Coordinates of N, CA and C in Angstrom, one line a residue:
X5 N -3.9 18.3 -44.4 CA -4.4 16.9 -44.5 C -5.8 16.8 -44.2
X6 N -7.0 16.3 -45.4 CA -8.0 16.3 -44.7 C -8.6 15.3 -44.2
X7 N -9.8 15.0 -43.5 CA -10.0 13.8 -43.1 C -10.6 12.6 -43.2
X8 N -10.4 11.3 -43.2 CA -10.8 10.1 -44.2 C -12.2 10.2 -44.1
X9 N -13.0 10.3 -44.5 CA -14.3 9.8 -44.8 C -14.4 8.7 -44.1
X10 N -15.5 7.9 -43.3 CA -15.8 6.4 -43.0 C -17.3 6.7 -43.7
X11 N -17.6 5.4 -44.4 CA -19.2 5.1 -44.2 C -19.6 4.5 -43.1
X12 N -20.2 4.9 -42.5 CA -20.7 4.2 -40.9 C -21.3 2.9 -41.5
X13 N -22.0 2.9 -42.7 CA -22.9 1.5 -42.6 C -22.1 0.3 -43.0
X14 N -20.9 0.7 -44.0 CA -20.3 -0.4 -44.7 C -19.6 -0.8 -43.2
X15 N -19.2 0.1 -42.4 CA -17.8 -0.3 -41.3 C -18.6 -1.4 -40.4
X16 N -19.8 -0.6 -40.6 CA -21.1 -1.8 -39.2 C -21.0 -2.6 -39.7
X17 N -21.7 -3.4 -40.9 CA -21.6 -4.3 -42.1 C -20.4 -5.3 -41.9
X18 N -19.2 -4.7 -41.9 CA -17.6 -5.2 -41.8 C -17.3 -6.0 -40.9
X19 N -18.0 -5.1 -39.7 CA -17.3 -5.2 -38.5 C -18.5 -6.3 -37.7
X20 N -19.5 -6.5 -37.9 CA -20.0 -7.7 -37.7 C -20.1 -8.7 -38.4
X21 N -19.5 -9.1 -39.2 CA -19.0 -10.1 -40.0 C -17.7 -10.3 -39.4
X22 N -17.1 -9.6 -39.3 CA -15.5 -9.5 -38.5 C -15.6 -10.6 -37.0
X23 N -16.6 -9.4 -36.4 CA -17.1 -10.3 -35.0 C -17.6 -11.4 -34.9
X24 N -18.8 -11.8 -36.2 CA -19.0 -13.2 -35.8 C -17.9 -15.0 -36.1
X25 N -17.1 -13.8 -36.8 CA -15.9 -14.7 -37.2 C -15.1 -14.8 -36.0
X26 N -14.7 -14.2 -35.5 CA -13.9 -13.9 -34.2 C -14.4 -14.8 -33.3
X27 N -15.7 -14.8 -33.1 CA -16.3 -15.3 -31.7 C -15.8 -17.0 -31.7
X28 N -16.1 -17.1 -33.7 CA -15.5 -18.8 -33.8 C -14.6 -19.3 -33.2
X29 N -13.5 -17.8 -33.4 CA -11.8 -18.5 -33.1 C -11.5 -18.4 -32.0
X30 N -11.0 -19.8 -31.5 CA -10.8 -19.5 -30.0 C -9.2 -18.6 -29.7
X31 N -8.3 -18.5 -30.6 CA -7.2 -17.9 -30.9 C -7.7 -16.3 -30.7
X32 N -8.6 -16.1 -31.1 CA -8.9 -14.6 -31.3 C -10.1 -14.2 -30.6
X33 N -10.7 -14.7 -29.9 CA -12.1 -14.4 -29.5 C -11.6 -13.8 -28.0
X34 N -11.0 -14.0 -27.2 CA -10.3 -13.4 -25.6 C -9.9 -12.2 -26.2
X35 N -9.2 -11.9 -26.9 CA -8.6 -10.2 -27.4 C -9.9 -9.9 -28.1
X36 N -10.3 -10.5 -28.6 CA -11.5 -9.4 -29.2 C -12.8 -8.8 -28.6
X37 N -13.1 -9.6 -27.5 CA -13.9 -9.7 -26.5 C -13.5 -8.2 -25.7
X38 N -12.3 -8.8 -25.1 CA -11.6 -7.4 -24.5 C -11.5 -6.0 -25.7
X39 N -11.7 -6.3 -26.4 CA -11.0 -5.1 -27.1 C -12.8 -4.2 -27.4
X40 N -13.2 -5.3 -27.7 CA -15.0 -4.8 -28.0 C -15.6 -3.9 -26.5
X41 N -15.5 -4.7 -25.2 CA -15.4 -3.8 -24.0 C -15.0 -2.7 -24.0
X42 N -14.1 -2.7 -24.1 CA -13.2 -1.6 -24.0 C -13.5 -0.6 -24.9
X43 N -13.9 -0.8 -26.2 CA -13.8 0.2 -26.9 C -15.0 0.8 -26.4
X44 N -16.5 -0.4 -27.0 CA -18.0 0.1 -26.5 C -18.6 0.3 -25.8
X45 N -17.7 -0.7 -24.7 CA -18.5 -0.8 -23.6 C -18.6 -2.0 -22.4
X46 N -18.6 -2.4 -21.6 CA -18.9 -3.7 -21.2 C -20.0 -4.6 -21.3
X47 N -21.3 -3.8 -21.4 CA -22.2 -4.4 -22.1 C -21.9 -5.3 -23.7
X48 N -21.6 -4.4 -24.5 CA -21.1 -5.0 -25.5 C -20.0 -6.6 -25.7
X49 N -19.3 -6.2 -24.5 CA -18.3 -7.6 -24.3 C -19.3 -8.8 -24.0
X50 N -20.4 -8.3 -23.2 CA -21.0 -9.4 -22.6 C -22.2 -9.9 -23.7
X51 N -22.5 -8.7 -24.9 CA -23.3 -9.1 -26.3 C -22.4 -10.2 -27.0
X52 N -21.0 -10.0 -27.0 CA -20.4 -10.6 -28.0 C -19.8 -11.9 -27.2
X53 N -20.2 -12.5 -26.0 CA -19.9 -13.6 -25.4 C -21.4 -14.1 -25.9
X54 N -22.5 -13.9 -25.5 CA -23.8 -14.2 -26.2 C -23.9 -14.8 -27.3
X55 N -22.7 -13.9 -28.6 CA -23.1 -14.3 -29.5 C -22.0 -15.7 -29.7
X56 N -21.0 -15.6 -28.8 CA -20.2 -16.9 -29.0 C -20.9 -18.0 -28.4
X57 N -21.4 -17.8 -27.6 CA -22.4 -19.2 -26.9 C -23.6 -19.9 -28.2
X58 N -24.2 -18.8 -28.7 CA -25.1 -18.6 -29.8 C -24.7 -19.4 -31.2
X59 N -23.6 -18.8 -31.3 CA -23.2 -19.7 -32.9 C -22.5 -20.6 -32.6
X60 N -21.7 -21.5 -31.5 CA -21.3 -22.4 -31.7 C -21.8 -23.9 -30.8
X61 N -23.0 -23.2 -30.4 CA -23.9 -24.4 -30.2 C -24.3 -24.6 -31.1
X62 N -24.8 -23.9 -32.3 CA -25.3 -24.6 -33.3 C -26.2 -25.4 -33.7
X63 N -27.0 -25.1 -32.9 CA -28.1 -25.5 -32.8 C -29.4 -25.1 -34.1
X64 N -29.0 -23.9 -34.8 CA -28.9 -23.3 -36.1 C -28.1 -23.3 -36.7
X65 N -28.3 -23.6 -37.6 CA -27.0 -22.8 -39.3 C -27.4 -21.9 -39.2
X66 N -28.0 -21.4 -39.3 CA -28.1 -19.5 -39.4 C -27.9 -19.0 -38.2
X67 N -27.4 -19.5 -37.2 CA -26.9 -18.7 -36.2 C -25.8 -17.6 -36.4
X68 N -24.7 -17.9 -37.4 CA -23.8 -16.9 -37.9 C -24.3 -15.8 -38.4
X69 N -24.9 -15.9 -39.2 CA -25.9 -15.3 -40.2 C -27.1 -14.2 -39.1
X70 N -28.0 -14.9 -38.0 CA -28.6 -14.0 -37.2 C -27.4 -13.4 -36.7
X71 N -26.5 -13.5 -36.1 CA -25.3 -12.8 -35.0 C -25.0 -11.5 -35.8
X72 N -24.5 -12.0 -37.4 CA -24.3 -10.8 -38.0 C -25.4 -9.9 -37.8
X73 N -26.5 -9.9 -37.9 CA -27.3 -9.3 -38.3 C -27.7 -8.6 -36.7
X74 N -27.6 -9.1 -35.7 CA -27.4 -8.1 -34.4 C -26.8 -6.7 -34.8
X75 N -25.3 -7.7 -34.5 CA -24.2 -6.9 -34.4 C -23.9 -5.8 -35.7
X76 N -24.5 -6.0 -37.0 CA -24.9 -4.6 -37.7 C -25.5 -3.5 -37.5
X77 N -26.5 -4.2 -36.8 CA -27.3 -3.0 -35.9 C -27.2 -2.7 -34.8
X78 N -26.2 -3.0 -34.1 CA -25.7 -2.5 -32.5 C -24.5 -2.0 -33.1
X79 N -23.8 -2.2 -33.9 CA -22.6 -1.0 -34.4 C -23.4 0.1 -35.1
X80 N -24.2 0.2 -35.9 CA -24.8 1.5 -36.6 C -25.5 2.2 -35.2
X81 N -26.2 1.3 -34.0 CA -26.2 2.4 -33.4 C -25.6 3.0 -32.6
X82 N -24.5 2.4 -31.8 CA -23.5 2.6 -31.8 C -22.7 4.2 -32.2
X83 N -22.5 3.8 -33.4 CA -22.0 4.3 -34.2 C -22.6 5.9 -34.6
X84 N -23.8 5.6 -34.7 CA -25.0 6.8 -34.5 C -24.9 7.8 -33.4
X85 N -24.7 7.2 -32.1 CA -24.5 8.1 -30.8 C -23.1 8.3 -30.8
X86 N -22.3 8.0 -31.3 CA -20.8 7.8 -30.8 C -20.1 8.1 -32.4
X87 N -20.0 8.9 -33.2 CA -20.0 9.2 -34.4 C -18.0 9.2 -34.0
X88 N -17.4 9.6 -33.4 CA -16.2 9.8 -33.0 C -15.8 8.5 -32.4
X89 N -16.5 7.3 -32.5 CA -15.5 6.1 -32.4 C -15.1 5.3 -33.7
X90 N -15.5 5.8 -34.8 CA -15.4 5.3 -36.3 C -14.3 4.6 -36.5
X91 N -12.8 5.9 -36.1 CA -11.5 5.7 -36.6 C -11.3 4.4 -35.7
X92 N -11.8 4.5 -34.6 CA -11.2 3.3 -33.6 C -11.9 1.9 -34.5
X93 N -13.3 2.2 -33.7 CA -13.9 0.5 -34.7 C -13.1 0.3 -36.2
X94 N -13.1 1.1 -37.2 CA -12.0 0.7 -38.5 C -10.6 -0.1 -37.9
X95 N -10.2 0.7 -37.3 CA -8.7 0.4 -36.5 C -8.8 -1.3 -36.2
X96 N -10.1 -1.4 -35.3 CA -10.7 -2.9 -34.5 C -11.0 -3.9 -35.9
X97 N -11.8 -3.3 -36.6 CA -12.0 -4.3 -38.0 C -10.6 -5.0 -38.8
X98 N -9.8 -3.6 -38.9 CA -8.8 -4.1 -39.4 C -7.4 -4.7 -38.6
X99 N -7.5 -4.8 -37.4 CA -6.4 -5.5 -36.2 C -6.9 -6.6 -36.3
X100 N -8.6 -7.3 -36.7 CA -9.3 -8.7 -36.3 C -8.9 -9.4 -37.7
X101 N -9.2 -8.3 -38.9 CA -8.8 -9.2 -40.2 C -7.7 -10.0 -40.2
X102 N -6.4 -8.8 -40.0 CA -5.4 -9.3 -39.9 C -5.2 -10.8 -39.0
X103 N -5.7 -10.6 -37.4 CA -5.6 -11.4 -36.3 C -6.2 -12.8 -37.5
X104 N -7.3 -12.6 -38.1 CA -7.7 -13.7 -38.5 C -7.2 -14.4 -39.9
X105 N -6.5 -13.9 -40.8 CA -5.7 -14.3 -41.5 C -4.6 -14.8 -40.8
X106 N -3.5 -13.8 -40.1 CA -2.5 -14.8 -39.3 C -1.9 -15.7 -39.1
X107 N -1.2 -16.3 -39.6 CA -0.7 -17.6 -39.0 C -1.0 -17.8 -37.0
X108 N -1.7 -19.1 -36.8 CA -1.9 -19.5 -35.7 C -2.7 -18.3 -34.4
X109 N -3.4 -17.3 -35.7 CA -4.5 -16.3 -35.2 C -3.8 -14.9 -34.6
X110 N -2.4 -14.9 -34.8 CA -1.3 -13.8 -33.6 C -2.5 -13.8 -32.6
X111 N -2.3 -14.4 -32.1 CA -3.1 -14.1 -30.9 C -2.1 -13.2 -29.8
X112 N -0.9 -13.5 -29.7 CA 0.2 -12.7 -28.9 C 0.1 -11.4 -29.5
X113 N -0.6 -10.7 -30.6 CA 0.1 -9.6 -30.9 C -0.5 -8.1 -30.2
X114 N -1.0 -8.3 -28.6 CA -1.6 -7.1 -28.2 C -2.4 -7.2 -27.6

């Protein structure tokens, strides 16, 4: 069996779009916070509370829009030094899609 391919830049791309959606939901934004620590780092937990403070003051419309554009480039680097957290962050993109489609955000699910 051989091994999936990831593009590191599409997953960064994904997965900060993923995040700045998350930070909206209050259903989803406690697990994902935790889960972003954990994976990246604690620093990282405390980037992605930043960015929840950040877009929902709103104080810009393009606050979404800057946050993505962080957090593309803090996952590509990321991603750069840490080349063996791919399968996980994919794993994280695709547990938040889900969480965010969901009915009532599964927030219970983990």
């Amino acid at each position: 069996m051989g091994r999936e391919i990831i593009h590191q830049p599409r997953l960064a791309f994904d997965g900060a779009r993923g995040f700045v959606a998350g930070v909206e939901c209050d259903g989803v934004y406690p697990w994902l916070r935790r889960r972003v620590a954990e994976l990246l780092g604690p620093a990282y937990g405390e980037a992605l509370a930043d960015s929840r403070r950040l877009v929902l003051a709103l104080e810009r419309d393009d606050a979404p829009l800057v946050e993505a554009a962080k957090w593309r480039v803090r996952l590509e680097d990321a991603l750069r030094r840490r080349p063996e957290l791919a399968p996980d962050l994919l794993a994280l993109a695709a547990d938040l899609a889900f969480r965010m489609t969901a009915p009532r955000n599964a927030a219970g699910r983990g």
